[in-house]
Short mmCIF file of C-alpha atoms and ligand atoms in Angstrom, two decimals:
data_model
loop_
_atom_site.label_atom_id
_atom_site.label_comp_id
_atom_site.label_asym_id
_atom_site.label_seq_id
_atom_site.Cartn_x
_atom_site.Cartn_y
_atom_site.Cartn_z
CA MET A 1 13.86 18.12 21.37
CA ASN A 2 16.80 19.64 19.58
CA ASN A 3 18.87 18.83 16.51
CA SER A 4 21.73 17.33 18.52
CA ILE A 5 19.84 14.06 19.01
CA VAL A 6 20.83 11.00 17.02
CA VAL A 7 18.15 8.88 15.32
CA SER A 8 18.35 5.21 14.34
CA THR A 9 15.82 3.93 11.83
CA ILE A 10 15.31 0.20 11.43
CA GLY A 11 14.05 -0.67 7.93
CA LEU A 12 15.02 1.35 4.84
CA GLY A 13 12.11 0.57 2.52
CA TYR A 14 9.27 2.62 1.05
CA ILE A 15 8.69 4.50 4.30
CA GLY A 16 11.91 4.06 6.32
CA LEU A 17 14.20 5.50 3.65
CA PRO A 18 12.20 8.67 2.87
CA THR A 19 11.63 9.26 6.60
CA SER A 20 15.35 8.85 7.39
CA ALA A 21 16.37 11.19 4.58
CA LEU A 22 13.78 13.79 5.58
CA ILE A 23 14.97 13.83 9.20
CA ALA A 24 18.63 13.98 8.12
CA ASN A 25 17.87 16.95 5.89
CA HIS A 26 16.81 18.81 9.02
CA GLY A 27 20.40 18.61 10.28
CA ILE A 28 19.73 15.61 12.55
CA ARG A 29 22.18 12.69 12.42
CA VAL A 30 20.44 9.55 11.24
CA PHE A 31 21.73 5.99 11.13
CA GLY A 32 19.60 3.78 8.92
CA MET A 33 19.67 0.02 9.37
CA ASP A 34 18.59 -2.57 6.84
CA ILE A 35 19.29 -6.30 6.74
CA ASN A 36 19.88 -6.11 2.97
CA GLU A 37 23.57 -5.29 2.38
CA GLU A 38 22.98 -4.30 -1.23
CA VAL A 39 20.38 -1.73 -0.15
CA VAL A 40 22.84 -0.35 2.42
CA ASN A 41 25.59 0.01 -0.20
CA ILE A 42 23.28 1.71 -2.70
CA ILE A 43 22.15 4.25 -0.10
CA ASN A 44 25.68 4.98 1.09
CA ARG A 45 26.56 5.86 -2.51
CA GLY A 46 23.79 8.47 -2.35
CA ASP A 47 21.51 6.41 -4.55
CA ILE A 48 18.13 4.70 -3.95
CA HIS A 49 16.67 1.23 -4.57
CA ILE A 50 12.98 2.20 -4.89
CA VAL A 51 10.98 4.38 -7.27
CA GLU A 52 9.72 7.54 -5.60
CA PRO A 53 9.75 11.10 -7.00
CA GLU A 54 12.20 13.55 -5.33
CA LEU A 55 13.60 10.87 -3.02
CA LYS A 56 16.94 10.43 -4.77
CA ASP A 57 18.03 14.07 -4.40
CA ILE A 58 17.03 14.14 -0.74
CA VAL A 59 18.95 10.94 0.04
CA LYS A 60 21.99 12.11 -1.95
CA ASN A 61 22.08 15.43 -0.14
CA ALA A 62 21.75 13.84 3.30
CA VAL A 63 24.49 11.28 2.59
CA GLU A 64 26.88 13.84 1.06
CA LYS A 65 26.47 16.22 3.98
CA GLY A 66 27.27 13.35 6.36
CA PHE A 67 23.95 13.42 8.21
CA PHE A 68 22.71 10.06 6.93
CA LYS A 69 24.55 6.75 6.92
CA ALA A 70 23.19 3.26 6.32
CA SER A 71 24.44 0.05 7.90
CA THR A 72 23.44 -3.58 8.37
CA LYS A 73 23.72 -3.09 12.15
CA VAL A 74 21.57 -0.93 14.42
CA LYS A 75 23.62 1.99 15.81
CA GLU A 76 23.23 3.53 19.25
CA ALA A 77 21.00 6.60 19.21
CA ASP A 78 18.59 8.68 21.29
CA CYS A 79 15.55 7.85 19.22
CA TYR A 80 14.74 4.54 17.51
CA LEU A 81 12.18 4.30 14.70
CA ILE A 82 10.87 0.86 13.75
CA VAL A 83 9.78 0.95 10.08
CA VAL A 84 9.81 -2.71 9.04
CA PRO A 85 7.11 -4.61 7.13
CA THR A 86 4.26 -6.45 8.86
CA PRO A 87 3.03 -9.00 6.31
CA PHE A 88 0.37 -11.60 7.04
CA LYS A 89 0.76 -15.34 7.25
CA GLY A 90 -1.09 -17.86 5.05
CA ASN A 91 -4.19 -17.76 7.26
CA HIS A 92 -4.34 -13.92 7.08
CA GLU A 93 -2.93 -13.59 10.61
CA PRO A 94 -0.56 -10.63 11.02
CA ASP A 95 3.10 -11.50 11.26
CA ILE A 96 4.84 -9.14 13.69
CA SER A 97 8.10 -11.10 13.73
CA PHE A 98 9.98 -8.30 11.91
CA VAL A 99 8.85 -5.74 14.51
CA GLU A 100 9.87 -8.16 17.25
CA ALA A 101 13.30 -8.83 15.69
CA ALA A 102 13.92 -5.09 15.24
CA THR A 103 12.95 -4.46 18.88
CA LEU A 104 15.29 -7.23 20.08
CA ASN A 105 18.11 -5.56 18.10
CA VAL A 106 17.44 -2.22 19.78
CA ILE A 107 17.01 -3.50 23.36
CA PRO A 108 20.74 -3.86 24.23
CA LEU A 109 21.41 -0.28 23.02
CA LEU A 110 18.63 1.43 25.01
CA LYS A 111 19.52 3.94 27.74
CA GLU A 112 17.56 6.29 30.01
CA ASN A 113 15.47 8.97 28.24
CA ASP A 114 15.55 7.21 24.87
CA LEU A 115 12.52 7.34 22.61
CA PHE A 116 11.31 4.12 20.93
CA ILE A 117 8.69 4.56 18.18
CA ILE A 118 6.94 1.95 16.03
CA GLU A 119 5.66 3.19 12.63
CA SER A 120 5.01 -0.22 11.02
CA THR A 121 1.33 -1.01 10.50
CA SER A 122 0.60 -3.26 13.47
CA PRO A 123 -2.25 -5.14 15.10
CA VAL A 124 -3.74 -3.53 18.20
CA GLY A 125 -1.59 -4.16 21.28
CA THR A 126 1.74 -4.52 19.45
CA THR A 127 3.33 -1.44 21.05
CA GLU A 128 2.36 -2.67 24.53
CA LYS A 129 3.77 -6.09 23.64
CA MET A 130 7.08 -4.51 22.60
CA ARG A 131 7.07 -2.41 25.81
CA ASP A 132 6.70 -5.63 27.83
CA LEU A 133 9.44 -7.30 25.81
CA ILE A 134 11.80 -4.35 26.41
CA PHE A 135 11.16 -4.30 30.17
CA SER A 136 11.44 -8.08 30.47
CA LYS A 137 15.02 -7.80 29.17
CA ARG A 138 15.87 -4.39 30.68
CA PRO A 139 13.75 -4.01 33.88
CA GLU A 140 15.96 -1.15 35.08
CA LEU A 141 14.60 1.04 32.24
CA LYS A 142 10.97 0.84 33.45
CA ASP A 143 9.46 4.36 33.46
CA LYS A 144 12.78 5.73 32.24
CA ILE A 145 12.28 5.51 28.47
CA PHE A 146 9.50 6.69 26.15
CA ILE A 147 7.56 4.29 23.91
CA ALA A 148 5.02 5.30 21.26
CA TYR A 149 3.22 4.27 18.08
CA CYS A 150 2.90 6.63 15.12
CA PRO A 151 1.61 5.19 11.84
CA GLU A 152 2.64 6.59 8.47
CA ARG A 153 -0.18 7.38 6.08
CA VAL A 154 1.55 8.46 2.88
CA LEU A 155 0.53 7.64 -0.67
CA PRO A 156 3.26 6.05 -2.82
CA GLY A 157 4.20 8.54 -5.54
CA ASN A 158 3.65 11.53 -3.26
CA VAL A 159 5.64 10.41 -0.23
CA MET A 160 8.01 13.38 0.21
CA TYR A 161 5.15 15.88 0.25
CA GLU A 162 2.83 13.82 2.44
CA LEU A 163 5.51 12.91 5.02
CA VAL A 164 5.84 16.61 5.78
CA ASN A 165 2.29 17.84 5.29
CA ASN A 166 -0.06 15.04 6.40
CA ASP A 167 -1.49 15.13 9.92
CA ARG A 168 -0.06 12.42 12.19
CA VAL A 169 -1.65 10.39 14.97
CA ILE A 170 0.72 9.77 17.88
CA GLY A 171 -0.05 7.35 20.70
CA GLY A 172 2.29 6.67 23.61
CA VAL A 173 2.08 3.81 26.09
CA ASP A 174 1.70 6.64 28.64
CA GLU A 175 1.13 10.39 28.57
CA LYS A 176 4.78 11.39 28.78
CA SER A 177 5.69 9.06 25.90
CA THR A 178 2.98 10.67 23.74
CA GLN A 179 4.36 14.14 24.53
CA LYS A 180 7.95 13.14 23.86
CA ALA A 181 7.07 11.50 20.52
CA ALA A 182 5.02 14.55 19.48
CA GLY A 183 8.07 16.73 20.23
CA PHE A 184 10.14 14.52 17.95
CA TYR A 185 7.73 14.67 14.99
CA SER A 186 7.28 18.43 15.38
CA MET A 187 10.90 18.80 14.22
CA PHE A 188 10.03 17.74 10.65
CA VAL A 189 6.23 17.44 10.25
CA LYS A 190 4.17 20.50 9.29
CA GLY A 191 0.80 18.69 9.50
CA GLU A 192 -1.09 18.67 12.78
CA LEU A 193 0.03 16.15 15.43
CA HIS A 194 -2.93 14.45 17.08
CA LYS A 195 -2.18 12.88 20.46
CA THR A 196 -3.82 9.71 21.74
CA ASN A 197 -2.80 6.37 23.28
CA ALA A 198 -0.89 3.56 21.54
CA ARG A 199 -3.88 1.22 21.04
CA THR A 200 -6.01 3.93 19.45
CA ALA A 201 -3.16 5.00 17.16
CA GLU A 202 -2.65 1.38 16.04
CA MET A 203 -6.37 0.93 15.41
CA CYS A 204 -6.56 4.29 13.63
CA LYS A 205 -4.19 3.15 10.87
CA LEU A 206 -6.13 -0.10 10.41
CA THR A 207 -9.43 1.79 10.45
CA GLU A 208 -8.37 4.21 7.71
CA ASN A 209 -7.60 1.43 5.28
CA ALA A 210 -10.50 -0.82 6.36
CA SER A 211 -12.87 2.10 5.86
CA ARG A 212 -11.68 2.57 2.29
CA ASP A 213 -11.88 -1.19 1.66
CA VAL A 214 -15.51 -1.32 2.88
CA GLN A 215 -16.44 1.67 0.74
CA ILE A 216 -14.85 0.15 -2.37
CA ALA A 217 -16.63 -3.15 -1.59
CA PHE A 218 -19.94 -1.27 -1.63
CA ALA A 219 -19.11 0.11 -5.09
CA ASN A 220 -18.01 -3.34 -6.29
CA GLU A 221 -21.20 -4.95 -4.98
CA LEU A 222 -23.23 -2.30 -6.81
CA SER A 223 -21.35 -3.16 -10.01
CA LEU A 224 -22.44 -6.82 -9.74
CA ILE A 225 -26.05 -5.84 -9.09
CA CYS A 226 -26.03 -3.36 -11.99
CA ASP A 227 -24.57 -5.95 -14.35
CA LYS A 228 -27.59 -8.18 -13.69
CA ALA A 229 -30.05 -5.27 -13.72
CA CYS A 230 -28.72 -3.85 -17.01
CA ILE A 231 -27.83 -0.51 -15.43
CA ASN A 232 -24.64 1.43 -16.11
CA VAL A 233 -23.01 1.45 -12.65
CA TRP A 234 -20.83 4.49 -13.44
CA GLU A 235 -23.82 6.59 -14.39
CA LEU A 236 -25.69 5.32 -11.34
CA ILE A 237 -22.90 6.26 -8.92
CA ASN A 238 -22.43 9.62 -10.57
CA LEU A 239 -26.12 10.37 -10.11
CA ALA A 240 -26.31 9.05 -6.53
CA ASN A 241 -23.28 11.19 -5.66
CA LYS A 242 -25.27 14.30 -6.63
CA HIS A 243 -26.95 13.85 -3.26
CA PRO A 244 -25.20 16.27 -0.88
CA ARG A 245 -24.42 13.58 1.70
CA VAL A 246 -23.58 10.61 -0.52
CA ASN A 247 -20.06 9.90 -1.78
CA ILE A 248 -19.71 6.42 -3.29
CA LEU A 249 -16.25 5.32 -4.49
CA GLN A 250 -15.55 3.67 -7.83
CA PRO A 251 -15.86 -0.06 -8.60
CA GLY A 252 -12.86 -1.72 -10.19
CA CYS A 253 -11.45 -5.14 -10.94
CA GLY A 254 -10.64 -5.70 -7.25
CA VAL A 255 -8.51 -4.08 -4.57
CA GLY A 256 -4.74 -4.38 -4.63
CA GLY A 257 -1.60 -2.89 -3.13
CA HIS A 258 0.02 -3.58 0.20
CA CYS A 259 -2.22 -1.60 2.46
CA ILE A 260 -5.94 -1.58 1.78
CA ALA A 261 -6.05 -5.25 0.76
CA VAL A 262 -3.96 -6.24 3.81
CA ASP A 263 -4.67 -4.06 6.85
CA PRO A 264 -8.35 -5.03 7.32
CA TYR A 265 -7.22 -8.61 7.99
CA PHE A 266 -5.34 -7.30 11.05
CA ILE A 267 -8.71 -6.36 12.52
CA VAL A 268 -10.60 -9.46 11.34
CA SER A 269 -7.92 -11.78 12.65
CA ASP A 270 -8.10 -10.39 16.21
CA TYR A 271 -11.84 -9.61 16.37
CA PRO A 272 -13.47 -12.18 14.02
CA ARG A 273 -16.95 -12.14 15.59
CA GLU A 274 -17.19 -8.37 15.75
CA SER A 275 -15.76 -7.49 12.32
CA GLN A 276 -18.44 -9.05 10.09
CA LEU A 277 -18.69 -6.11 7.71
CA ILE A 278 -14.93 -5.58 7.43
CA GLY A 279 -14.37 -9.29 6.72
CA LYS A 280 -17.19 -9.41 4.18
CA ALA A 281 -15.76 -6.37 2.37
CA ARG A 282 -12.45 -8.21 1.92
CA GLU A 283 -14.38 -11.19 0.49
CA THR A 284 -16.43 -8.96 -1.82
CA ASN A 285 -13.36 -7.18 -3.18
CA ASN A 286 -11.52 -10.47 -3.72
CA TYR A 287 -14.60 -12.01 -5.33
CA LYS A 288 -14.81 -9.08 -7.76
CA SER A 289 -11.49 -10.12 -9.38
CA PHE A 290 -12.71 -13.71 -9.72
CA TRP A 291 -15.98 -12.48 -11.22
CA VAL A 292 -14.15 -10.32 -13.76
CA ALA A 293 -12.07 -13.31 -14.88
CA GLU A 294 -15.25 -15.39 -15.26
CA LYS A 295 -16.91 -12.58 -17.22
CA ILE A 296 -14.01 -12.44 -19.67
CA HIS A 297 -14.24 -16.21 -20.13
CA SER A 298 -18.01 -16.24 -20.72
CA THR A 299 -17.72 -13.32 -23.17
CA LYS A 300 -15.10 -15.28 -25.11
CA MET A 301 -17.44 -18.31 -25.27
CA GLU A 302 -20.37 -16.19 -26.46
CA TYR A 303 -18.16 -14.68 -29.17
CA GLN A 304 -17.10 -18.13 -30.32
CA LEU A 305 -20.71 -19.30 -30.56
CA LYS A 306 -21.83 -16.20 -32.39
CA TYR A 307 -18.97 -15.81 -34.91
CA GLY A 308 -17.64 -19.38 -35.08
CA LYS A 309 -14.06 -18.28 -34.34
CA THR A 310 -11.90 -17.75 -31.30
CA PRO A 311 -11.59 -14.06 -30.50
CA SER A 312 -8.28 -12.33 -29.79
CA ILE A 313 -8.31 -10.52 -26.45
CA ALA A 314 -6.53 -7.35 -25.27
CA ILE A 315 -5.94 -7.12 -21.52
CA MET A 316 -5.51 -3.41 -20.85
CA GLY A 317 -3.55 -2.71 -17.65
CA LEU A 318 -1.71 -4.89 -15.15
CA ALA A 319 -0.79 -2.44 -12.34
CA PHE A 320 -2.68 -2.37 -9.04
CA LYS A 321 -4.05 1.12 -9.71
CA PRO A 322 -3.97 3.76 -12.48
CA ASN A 323 -0.76 5.45 -13.63
CA ILE A 324 1.76 3.53 -11.56
CA ASP A 325 4.30 0.84 -12.45
CA ASP A 326 3.62 -1.30 -9.36
CA LEU A 327 2.27 -4.77 -10.20
CA ARG A 328 2.61 -6.32 -6.74
CA GLU A 329 -0.66 -7.61 -5.24
CA SER A 330 -2.43 -6.42 -8.37
CA PRO A 331 -5.94 -7.74 -9.09
CA ALA A 332 -5.39 -6.99 -12.81
CA LYS A 333 -2.34 -9.26 -12.79
CA TYR A 334 -4.37 -12.01 -11.07
CA ILE A 335 -7.08 -11.69 -13.75
CA ALA A 336 -4.49 -11.75 -16.55
CA GLN A 337 -3.12 -14.99 -15.11
CA LYS A 338 -6.62 -16.48 -15.01
CA VAL A 339 -7.12 -15.51 -18.66
CA ILE A 340 -3.92 -17.39 -19.55
CA GLN A 341 -5.15 -20.44 -17.61
CA ASN A 342 -8.42 -20.41 -19.55
CA ALA A 343 -6.72 -19.96 -22.91
CA ASN A 344 -5.91 -22.69 -25.42
CA ASP A 345 -4.10 -21.25 -28.41
CA ASP A 346 -5.96 -17.97 -28.08
CA ILE A 347 -4.23 -14.75 -29.05
CA ILE A 348 -3.98 -12.51 -25.99
CA TYR A 349 -2.34 -9.08 -25.98
CA PHE A 350 -1.15 -7.84 -22.59
CA VAL A 351 -0.79 -4.10 -22.16
CA GLU A 352 0.90 -2.14 -19.37
CA PRO A 353 2.16 1.25 -20.57
CA ASN A 354 4.02 1.96 -17.30
CA ILE A 355 6.54 -0.86 -17.63
CA LYS A 356 8.89 -1.87 -20.44
CA GLU A 357 8.86 -5.64 -20.02
CA HIS A 358 7.55 -8.43 -17.83
CA GLN A 359 8.79 -11.95 -17.10
CA ILE A 360 5.40 -13.66 -17.58
CA PHE A 361 3.45 -11.34 -19.88
CA LYS A 362 4.72 -10.39 -23.33
CA LEU A 363 3.69 -6.75 -23.59
CA THR A 364 2.10 -5.06 -26.61
CA PRO A 365 1.74 -1.27 -27.14
CA TYR A 366 -1.76 -0.18 -26.18
CA GLN A 367 -2.86 1.17 -29.55
CA GLU A 368 -1.66 -1.94 -31.38
CA ALA A 369 -3.40 -4.26 -28.90
CA TYR A 370 -6.59 -2.27 -29.14
CA ASP A 371 -6.56 -2.27 -32.96
CA LYS A 372 -5.89 -6.01 -33.25
CA ALA A 373 -8.19 -7.42 -30.54
CA ASP A 374 -11.78 -8.63 -30.97
CA ILE A 375 -12.47 -8.29 -27.23
CA VAL A 376 -10.90 -5.38 -25.36
CA VAL A 377 -10.84 -5.69 -21.56
CA PHE A 378 -10.10 -2.49 -19.62
CA LEU A 379 -8.84 -3.43 -16.15
CA VAL A 380 -6.96 -0.29 -15.06
CA ALA A 381 -7.90 3.30 -15.96
CA HIS A 382 -4.44 4.41 -17.11
CA ASN A 383 -4.33 7.88 -18.73
CA GLU A 384 -2.99 6.44 -22.00
CA PHE A 385 -6.17 4.40 -22.49
CA LYS A 386 -8.29 7.54 -22.31
CA THR A 387 -6.74 8.68 -25.60
CA LEU A 388 -8.07 5.62 -27.47
CA GLU A 389 -10.95 6.16 -29.83
CA VAL A 390 -13.38 3.44 -28.72
CA LYS A 391 -15.15 2.05 -31.79
CA GLY A 392 -18.25 -0.08 -32.08
CA ASP A 393 -16.59 -2.91 -34.04
CA LYS A 394 -15.28 -4.67 -30.94
CA VAL A 395 -16.62 -6.17 -27.75
CA ILE A 396 -15.58 -3.82 -24.95
CA LEU A 397 -15.48 -5.03 -21.35
CA ASP A 398 -14.89 -2.01 -19.17
CA PHE A 399 -14.24 -2.89 -15.52
CA CYS A 400 -12.66 0.42 -14.51
CA GLY A 401 -15.05 2.99 -15.96
CA ILE A 402 -12.68 4.32 -18.59
CA THR A 403 -15.33 4.47 -21.32
CA LYS A 404 -18.04 5.85 -19.05
N1 LIG B 1 -9.66 1.44 -5.68
C1 LIG B 1 -10.90 1.13 -6.21
N2 LIG B 1 -11.87 2.09 -6.20
C2 LIG B 1 -11.65 3.35 -5.70
C3 LIG B 1 -10.37 3.65 -5.15
C4 LIG B 1 -9.39 2.67 -5.15
O1 LIG B 1 -11.16 0.02 -6.68
O2 LIG B 1 -12.57 4.16 -5.73
C5 LIG B 1 -8.59 0.39 -5.67
C6 LIG B 1 -7.34 0.76 -6.47
O3 LIG B 1 -7.48 0.48 -7.82
C7 LIG B 1 -6.29 -0.12 -5.79
C8 LIG B 1 -6.75 -0.15 -4.32
O4 LIG B 1 -8.11 0.24 -4.35
O5 LIG B 1 -6.29 -1.42 -6.31
C9 LIG B 1 -5.96 0.72 -3.36
O6 LIG B 1 -5.60 1.95 -3.94
P1 LIG B 1 -5.59 3.36 -3.15
O7 LIG B 1 -5.11 4.41 -4.06
O8 LIG B 1 -6.91 3.61 -2.55
O9 LIG B 1 -4.58 3.13 -1.92
P2 LIG B 1 -3.03 2.71 -1.72
O10 LIG B 1 -3.00 1.26 -1.35
O11 LIG B 1 -2.14 3.14 -2.83
O12 LIG B 1 -2.63 3.62 -0.41
C10 LIG B 1 -3.39 3.52 0.78
C11 LIG B 1 -3.79 4.90 1.29
N3 LIG B 1 -4.86 4.78 2.29
C12 LIG B 1 -6.02 5.43 2.18
O13 LIG B 1 -6.31 6.14 1.24
C13 LIG B 1 -7.00 5.23 3.32
C14 LIG B 1 -2.60 5.64 1.88
O14 LIG B 1 -3.00 6.86 2.47
C15 LIG B 1 -1.94 4.77 2.94
O15 LIG B 1 -0.77 5.39 3.44
C16 LIG B 1 -1.52 3.46 2.31
O16 LIG B 1 -2.70 2.82 1.78
C17 LIG B 1 -0.87 2.61 3.40
O17 LIG B 1 0.38 2.51 3.43
O18 LIG B 1 -1.58 2.12 4.26
#
């Protein structure tokens, strides 16, 4: 492949925008499509609508040099990249309607030798389904275009580095599609490109996140056992991990974010009988958040009985993992809401050092909340909390190992 090709990306979110800008900065013309007109306008001004280090400069440069332009319509190109969300429905079934809608938008523009790639996390068989959809509308293109699946695997906060340097798995619906897609990614990816078929590539993305979910569930299950057995789970895991072939992850207040807490359902939904462990891990990790909320409530009751007064409570951390400002799908936020539900006129201090304000939670600076509270609940291991001098005059509930 050479730089004279034109690329159309469909979806300008957390992955689509950085990917588009990266490709455009390699001197390749990129048209980015998003249904949100405001997003399109922001990007065309050389600005961005998401928080991601380094991204703004890269987008600005690509737009100013004329290599990257956003629009609410898909533009004709030689390579189409589908980077739209795949949420799940109420019953945890994957919803591929965005991928389908994007494909339907591309179909009228397709011509011989075009490359069609899906990057959106998708249930197994989605790429073949889209292939069938394309050929049902454009039978004359059969065997004349290239169709592949290539999942992204970047960590928010480090996207620009990982897009370039992570290995990629590339799976075509046939051998020549795999080769063609690998040629495309080799223009801007420095990591190794691993070739396979579309189904394996789809399953690989789901497997990566399900594997992490199962491992975290093991740690969370241990934390419940240790609570009953009066054993410090952090010390236990640290000691067990001294074994050369054991590497247990850390328990927490549950699993959040858009990937690890979501993708395993794509496997469970299609293979319910076979995916007992994967399904159970989801349950265990969800249960952990419920258990934490119950634990806070019972500790409050015990305090009341012992001291004859209602304790004030500090909820330390609301984000879905340490040192980020992202509260979406956050177990800590779920627990904070439960604490509010269980409260009468109790004084509760909510702390999240990575954001300035929140619509539901009135935020308190972390030191002030710590000093004033009778019960301090650590939900997220933010760096700021590590600077606190933990004293013995309070009840400390540490669910993220910050005081270990
Ligand atoms: N967590 C624990 N214990 C641990 C590690 C994490 O409880 O030992 C919790 C975190 O607190 C958080 C959740 O798990 O609530 C997920 O956090 P994470 O940092 O593990 O992952 P994400 O969701 O930010 O990003 C993941 C990554 N996948 C893997 O590490 C396998 C990333 O590479 C993927 O690109 C991304 O999902 C995605 O888009 O799929």
